[in-house]
One Martini backbone bead per residue (centre of mass of N, CA, C, O) as a GRO file, in nm:
protein
  316
    1ARG     BB    1  12.129  10.040  10.922
    2GLY     BB    2  12.022   9.780  11.157
    3PRO     BB    3  11.901   9.787  11.437
    4LEU     BB    4  12.136   9.583  11.544
    5GLN     BB    5  12.352   9.721  11.477
    6SER     BB    6  12.336   9.961  11.587
    7TRP     BB    7  12.361   9.836  11.912
    8ALA     BB    8  12.635   9.692  11.868
    9THR     BB    9  12.775   9.963  11.854
   10TYR     BB   10  12.724  10.103  12.071
   11TRP     BB   11  12.812   9.915  12.313
   12GLN     BB   12  13.097   9.909  12.179
   13ASP     BB   13  13.176  10.197  12.322
   14PRO     BB   14  13.330  10.331  12.493
   15ARG     BB   15  13.162  10.548  12.629
   16VAL     BB   16  12.942  10.281  12.705
   17LYS     BB   17  13.153  10.154  12.893
   18GLY     BB   18  13.245  10.397  13.032
   19ILE     BB   19  13.038  10.370  13.249
   20GLU     BB   20  12.966  10.530  13.571
   21GLY     BB   21  12.810  10.310  13.873
   22LYS     BB   22  12.862  10.352  14.211
   23GLY     BB   23  13.213  10.314  14.158
   24GLU     BB   24  13.171  10.129  13.868
   25ARG     BB   25  13.320   9.978  13.646
   26LEU     BB   26  13.259   9.922  13.285
   27GLY     BB   27  13.432   9.653  13.126
   28ASP     BB   28  13.508   9.476  12.860
   29ASN     BB   29  13.318   9.203  12.960
   30HIS     BB   30  13.085   9.392  12.949
   31THR     BB   31  12.810   9.258  12.795
   32MET     BB   32  12.510   9.297  12.566
   33LYS     BB   33  12.251   9.016  12.580
   34LEU     BB   34  12.023   8.987  12.380
   35PRO     BB   35  11.709   8.807  12.334
   36PRO     BB   36  11.606   8.571  12.091
   37ALA     BB   37  11.346   8.726  12.097
   38LEU     BB   38  11.427   9.021  11.982
   39ILE     BB   39  11.566   8.902  11.756
   40LEU     BB   40  11.311   8.775  11.604
   41ALA     BB   41  11.134   9.027  11.588
   42ALA     BB   42  11.316   9.222  11.410
   43ALA     BB   43  11.362   9.058  11.194
   44ALA     BB   44  11.092   9.003  11.125
   45SER     BB   45  11.021   9.332  11.098
   46LEU     BB   46  11.230   9.314  10.820
   47THR     BB   47  11.057   9.103  10.650
   48ALA     BB   48  10.769   9.139  10.661
   49ALA     BB   49  10.460   9.057  10.432
   50ASP     BB   50  10.227   9.300  10.428
   51GLU     BB   51   9.920   9.557  10.444
   52TYR     BB   52  10.166   9.773  10.603
   53ASN     BB   53  10.393   9.768  10.382
   54HIS     BB   54  10.293   9.672  10.084
   55LYS     BB   55  10.444   9.342  10.066
   56TYR     BB   56  10.545   9.081   9.853
   57SER     BB   57  10.535   8.710   9.784
   58ALA     BB   58  10.519   8.425   9.705
   59GLY     BB   59  10.237   8.305   9.879
   60ASP     BB   60  10.137   8.499  10.014
   61LYS     BB   61   9.881   8.658  10.253
   62VAL     BB   62   9.560   8.794  10.188
   63ASP     BB   63   9.326   8.995  10.210
   64LEU     BB   64   8.973   8.985  10.253
   65TRP     BB   65   8.763   9.276  10.332
   66VAL     BB   66   8.484   9.351  10.485
   67ASN     BB   67   8.246   9.637  10.556
   68LYS     BB   68   7.932   9.750  10.381
   69VAL     BB   69   7.604   9.783  10.387
   70GLY     BB   70   7.354   9.987  10.144
   71PRO     BB   71   7.203  10.226  10.023
   72TYR     BB   72   7.228  10.322   9.735
   73ALA     BB   73   7.125  10.650   9.793
   74ASN     BB   74   7.240  10.582  10.112
   75PRO     BB   75   7.518  10.600  10.234
   76GLN     BB   76   7.456  10.696  10.563
   77GLU     BB   77   7.326  10.361  10.543
   78ALA     BB   78   7.464  10.121  10.732
   79TYR     BB   79   7.591   9.752  10.752
   80GLU     BB   80   7.682   9.486  10.810
   81TYR     BB   81   7.762   9.299  10.653
   82TYR     BB   82   7.649   9.011  10.784
   83ILE     BB   83   7.316   9.088  10.788
   84LEU     BB   84   7.387   8.911  10.566
   85PRO     BB   85   7.360   8.564  10.415
   86TYR     BB   86   7.609   8.486  10.391
   87CYS     BB   87   7.912   8.330  10.351
   88ALA     BB   88   8.231   8.099  10.363
   89PRO     BB   89   8.506   7.903  10.251
   90GLU     BB   90   8.652   7.604  10.314
   91THR     BB   91   8.939   7.731  10.514
   92ARG     BB   92   9.159   7.872  10.739
   93HIS     BB   93   8.945   8.051  10.867
   94HIS     BB   94   8.647   7.862  10.796
   95PRO     BB   95   8.540   7.727  11.053
   96ASN     BB   96   8.727   7.782  11.311
   97GLU     BB   97   8.773   7.932  11.576
   98ALA     BB   98   9.094   8.002  11.505
   99GLY     BB   99   8.958   8.181  11.274
  100SER     BB  100   8.967   8.497  11.107
  101PHE     BB  101   8.667   8.511  11.062
  102ASN     BB  102   8.489   8.719  11.131
  103ALA     BB  103   8.714   8.909  11.218
  104LEU     BB  104   8.774   9.183  11.357
  105LYS     BB  105   8.995   9.460  11.259
  106ALA     BB  106   9.233   9.666  11.360
  107HIS     BB  107   9.195   9.985  11.376
  108SER     BB  108   9.268  10.243  11.250
  109ILE     BB  109   9.211  10.550  11.286
  110GLY     BB  110   9.103  10.637  11.002
  111GLU     BB  111   8.861  10.453  11.042
  112ARG     BB  112   8.705  10.503  11.261
  113LEU     BB  113   8.638  10.775  11.160
  114GLY     BB  114   8.525  10.627  10.896
  115GLY     BB  115   8.315  10.392  11.004
  116HIS     BB  116   8.451  10.127  11.026
  117ALA     BB  117   8.394   9.734  10.995
  118LEU     BB  118   8.607   9.543  10.952
  119ARG     BB  119   8.601   9.174  10.811
  120HIS     BB  120   8.683   8.857  10.752
  121SER     BB  121   8.612   8.666  10.409
  122GLY     BB  122   8.750   8.367  10.435
  123HIS     BB  123   8.943   8.396  10.236
  124ASP     BB  124   9.203   8.272  10.025
  125LEU     BB  125   9.469   8.469   9.922
  126VAL     BB  126   9.762   8.425   9.671
  127TYR     BB  127  10.060   8.570   9.611
  128PRO     BB  128  10.201   8.508   9.305
  129ALA     BB  129  10.430   8.450   9.057
  130THR     BB  130  10.217   8.460   8.850
  131ALA     BB  131   9.974   8.521   8.602
  132THR     BB  132   9.680   8.432   8.518
  133ALA     BB  133   9.563   8.261   8.299
  134GLY     BB  134   9.356   8.288   8.083
  135GLY     BB  135   9.148   8.427   8.337
  136ALA     BB  136   9.214   8.167   8.533
  137GLY     BB  137   9.157   8.131   8.830
  138VAL     BB  138   9.046   8.117   9.144
  139LEU     BB  139   8.779   7.893   9.281
  140GLU     BB  140   8.562   7.978   9.534
  141THR     BB  141   8.294   7.792   9.743
  142CYS     BB  142   7.952   7.865   9.920
  143THR     BB  143   7.682   7.701  10.083
  144THR     BB  144   7.430   7.747  10.222
  145ASP     BB  145   7.139   7.735  10.387
  146PRO     BB  146   6.876   7.731  10.437
  147LEU     BB  147   6.617   8.015  10.378
  148THR     BB  148   6.461   8.199  10.565
  149GLU     BB  149   6.235   8.452  10.608
  150ASP     BB  150   6.410   8.628  10.670
  151GLN     BB  151   6.664   8.602  10.480
  152VAL     BB  152   6.490   8.707  10.250
  153ARG     BB  153   6.400   8.971  10.363
  154LEU     BB  154   6.691   9.091  10.351
  155PHE     BB  155   6.748   9.052  10.043
  156SER     BB  156   6.505   9.178   9.924
  157THR     BB  157   6.549   9.476  10.031
  158ALA     BB  158   6.831   9.500   9.905
  159ALA     BB  159   6.753   9.490   9.618
  160SER     BB  160   6.490   9.709   9.643
  161ASP     BB  161   6.729   9.944   9.784
  162GLN     BB  162   7.007   9.885   9.641
  163TRP     BB  163   7.255   9.756   9.745
  164PHE     BB  164   7.606   9.781   9.849
  165TYR     BB  165   7.920   9.694   9.892
  166GLN     BB  166   8.213   9.662  10.052
  167MET     BB  167   8.612   9.599  10.012
  168TYR     BB  168   8.924   9.482  10.085
  169VAL     BB  169   9.286   9.538   9.928
  170ASP     BB  170   9.544   9.615  10.083
  171ASP     BB  171   9.343   9.958  10.087
  172LEU     BB  172   9.098   9.858   9.884
  173PRO     BB  173   8.840   9.968   9.710
  174VAL     BB  174   8.534   9.783   9.651
  175TRP     BB  175   8.219   9.772   9.462
  176GLY     BB  176   7.894   9.577   9.518
  177MET     BB  177   7.634   9.474   9.464
  178VAL     BB  178   7.363   9.251   9.566
  179GLY     BB  179   7.107   9.311   9.402
  180GLU     BB  180   6.757   9.268   9.197
  181LEU     BB  181   6.443   9.379   9.084
  182LEU     BB  182   6.294   9.146   8.882
  183PRO     BB  183   6.151   8.912   8.664
  184ASP     BB  184   6.109   8.688   8.535
  185LEU     BB  185   6.433   8.533   8.453
  186ASP     BB  186   6.354   8.237   8.310
  187ALA     BB  187   6.181   8.365   8.095
  188ALA     BB  188   6.341   8.621   8.002
  189LYS     BB  189   6.533   8.434   7.849
  190ALA     BB  190   6.387   8.185   7.711
  191GLU     BB  191   6.229   8.458   7.511
  192HIS     BB  192   6.503   8.664   7.438
  193TYR     BB  193   6.816   8.594   7.543
  194GLY     BB  194   6.889   8.324   7.694
  195SER     BB  195   7.142   8.384   7.876
  196ASP     BB  196   7.161   8.661   7.843
  197VAL     BB  197   7.152   8.914   8.120
  198SER     BB  198   7.246   9.218   7.985
  199HIS     BB  199   6.994   9.237   7.835
  200LEU     BB  200   6.684   9.369   8.048
  201GLU     BB  201   6.557   9.659   7.996
  202ALA     BB  202   6.350   9.577   7.863
  203ALA     BB  203   6.205   9.403   8.003
  204VAL     BB  204   6.169   9.560   8.280
  205ALA     BB  205   5.999   9.787   8.114
  206ALA     BB  206   5.768   9.661   7.989
  207HIS     BB  207   5.659   9.485   8.289
  208ALA     BB  208   5.644   9.784   8.456
  209GLU     BB  209   5.408   9.862   8.221
  210ASN     BB  210   5.222   9.624   8.314
  211GLY     BB  211   5.224   9.529   8.593
  212GLY     BB  212   5.463   9.378   8.684
  213GLU     BB  213   5.621   9.111   8.875
  214PHE     BB  214   5.884   9.106   9.129
  215LYS     BB  215   6.188   8.972   9.192
  216PRO     BB  216   6.434   8.854   9.400
  217TYR     BB  217   6.778   8.870   9.356
  218VAL     BB  218   7.118   8.722   9.333
  219TYR     BB  219   7.481   8.772   9.346
  220THR     BB  220   7.676   8.436   9.320
  221LYS     BB  221   7.904   8.584   9.184
  222ARG     BB  222   8.254   8.688   9.165
  223THR     BB  223   8.511   8.913   9.024
  224LEU     BB  224   8.872   8.955   9.169
  225LYS     BB  225   9.067   9.144   9.010
  226VAL     BB  226   9.459   9.169   9.069
  227SER     BB  227   9.700   9.396   9.048
  228TYR     BB  228  10.048   9.376   8.988
  229ASN     BB  229  10.377   9.514   9.127
  230GLY     BB  230  10.548   9.267   9.212
  231GLU     BB  231  10.516   9.325   9.534
  232ARG     BB  232  10.263   9.517   9.448
  233ILE     BB  233   9.960   9.618   9.484
  234ILE     BB  234   9.744   9.834   9.208
  235LYS     BB  235   9.458   9.654   9.155
  236VAL     BB  236   9.047   9.652   9.187
  237ASP     BB  237   8.851   9.439   9.087
  238LEU     BB  238   8.478   9.392   9.053
  239THR     BB  239   8.249   9.141   8.963
  240SER     BB  240   7.890   9.101   8.875
  241GLU     BB  241   7.751   8.846   8.757
  242PRO     BB  242   7.456   8.820   8.566
  243ALA     BB  243   7.419   8.521   8.534
  244SER     BB  244   7.396   8.483   8.879
  245LEU     BB  245   7.153   8.499   8.875
  246THR     BB  246   6.943   8.424   9.183
  247GLU     BB  247   6.641   8.344   9.332
  248VAL     BB  248   6.486   8.429   9.709
  249ARG     BB  249   6.396   8.161   9.843
  250ALA     BB  250   6.262   7.948  10.080
  251GLY     BB  251   6.486   7.698  10.098
  252VAL     BB  252   6.705   7.817   9.952
  253ARG     BB  253   7.030   7.742   9.820
  254LEU     BB  254   7.317   7.908   9.804
  255LYS     BB  255   7.635   7.960   9.550
  256PHE     BB  256   7.893   8.086   9.617
  257GLU     BB  257   8.145   8.280   9.367
  258LEU     BB  258   8.503   8.356   9.378
  259ASP     BB  259   8.693   8.496   9.124
  260VAL     BB  260   9.042   8.477   9.121
  261GLN     BB  261   9.246   8.711   8.981
  262TRP     BB  262   9.542   8.794   8.800
  263ALA     BB  263   9.782   9.092   8.734
  264ALA     BB  264  10.005   9.251   8.532
  265THR     BB  265  10.133   9.625   8.575
  266ASP     BB  266  10.333   9.917   8.533
  267VAL     BB  267  10.182  10.053   8.748
  268PRO     BB  268  10.276  10.262   8.947
  269PHE     BB  269  10.228  10.303   9.321
  270HIS     BB  270  10.192  10.592   9.349
  271SER     BB  271   9.914  10.535   9.124
  272ARG     BB  272   9.724  10.410   9.246
  273PHE     BB  273   9.510  10.655   9.371
  274ASP     BB  274   9.396  10.783   9.139
  275ARG     BB  275   9.129  10.648   9.040
  276TYR     BB  276   8.965  10.814   9.280
  277LEU     BB  277   9.005  11.117   9.247
  278ASP     BB  278   8.786  11.083   8.967
  279HIS     BB  279   8.523  10.953   9.077
  280ALA     BB  280   8.147  10.920   8.963
  281PHE     BB  281   8.108  10.825   9.288
  282PHE     BB  282   8.239  11.111   9.427
  283LYS     BB  283   8.040  11.289   9.272
  284HIS     BB  284   7.867  11.629   9.329
  285GLN     BB  285   7.679  11.803   9.313
  286ILE     BB  286   7.613  12.160   9.263
  287HIS     BB  287   7.427  12.410   9.536
  288TRP     BB  288   7.434  12.704   9.367
  289PHE     BB  289   7.172  12.837   9.574
  290SER     BB  290   7.354  12.784   9.846
  291ILE     BB  291   7.584  13.008   9.750
  292PHE     BB  292   7.392  13.213   9.705
  293ASN     BB  293   7.274  13.254   9.981
  294SER     BB  294   7.493  13.297  10.129
  295PHE     BB  295   7.631  13.541  10.002
  296MET     BB  296   7.385  13.719  10.036
  297MET     BB  297   7.373  13.715  10.388
  298VAL     BB  298   7.682  13.802  10.421
  299LEU     BB  299   7.642  14.089  10.307
  300PHE     BB  300   7.400  14.182  10.511
  301LEU     BB  301   7.537  14.150  10.763
  302MET     BB  302   7.746  14.373  10.661
  303GLY     BB  303   7.563  14.584  10.634
  304LEU     BB  304   7.424  14.571  10.931
  305VAL     BB  305   7.721  14.657  11.083
  306ALA     BB  306   7.776  14.912  10.915
  307LEU     BB  307   7.517  15.091  11.010
  308ILE     BB  308   7.609  15.075  11.306
  309LEU     BB  309   7.858  15.214  11.332
  310LEU     BB  310   7.751  15.464  11.193
  311ARG     BB  311   7.555  15.544  11.393
  312THR     BB  312   7.786  15.559  11.653
  313LEU     BB  313   7.918  15.763  11.498
  314ARG     BB  314   7.802  16.005  11.466
  315LYS     BB  315   7.719  16.016  11.790
  316ASP     BB  316   8.017  16.089  11.829
   0.00000   0.00000   0.00000
């Protein structure tokens, strides 16, 4: 039974009605009246659908949180996402001051211990009634102001050090690269590959051998594919489109796009974290020498303690 029914049953119990206090007996005509606000709050808590109970209905808002950015080679070096001059679309979250864009999330204990700095992305995701047809999702766009020299320097550092960022949808993390350090991309596309920039490794290698100059590029289009099963979000995938790589220069306006696609799946809710448990991103090389060194040190110390004990026992 619901909490309201439990309370009603409790106050109708004869044992509760017959409680005596200060010489007066509560009669049957004395009943407890719950405030309307309390009743509404309890009813809302039973029907709310959000990222805390991980249940959604068609038309519910789904929050996209951005976490941190930092070098791929050193995940311990991390900065807040909006240290880079990213923009956000004109949605209900942004740009009005009452919106939740760039608002810091109320972190749980686990998120605080993990060092998360989750902020709202400003994107407006809506839980679908049906999957998006043909991979055509909802496209949200935004355009930055003309980049300053300092902002170009930030993006250049992110591209040269291979920075990656992290996002969360319904507590499911996804990662993406900020940009790449490449040769003249327009010339390479026109000369060798046309509009296909997914096979530029040969051009980059040849350019590096010839000592050519590299320029910073950032990914301006990302595809967010959310897989759901009924009222549950099961899987989230993020793809940075290589064809959207844009050179970062002072005075240039960058147009960022996020294509949100929804796909149905039959994967159960309890298995949605299985793909993270054995992921290559979390694998670390086993340092066998360190393990052997520690093992030998333990043997040495045990032998030293045993030698001291034996000499002491012999004297006794």
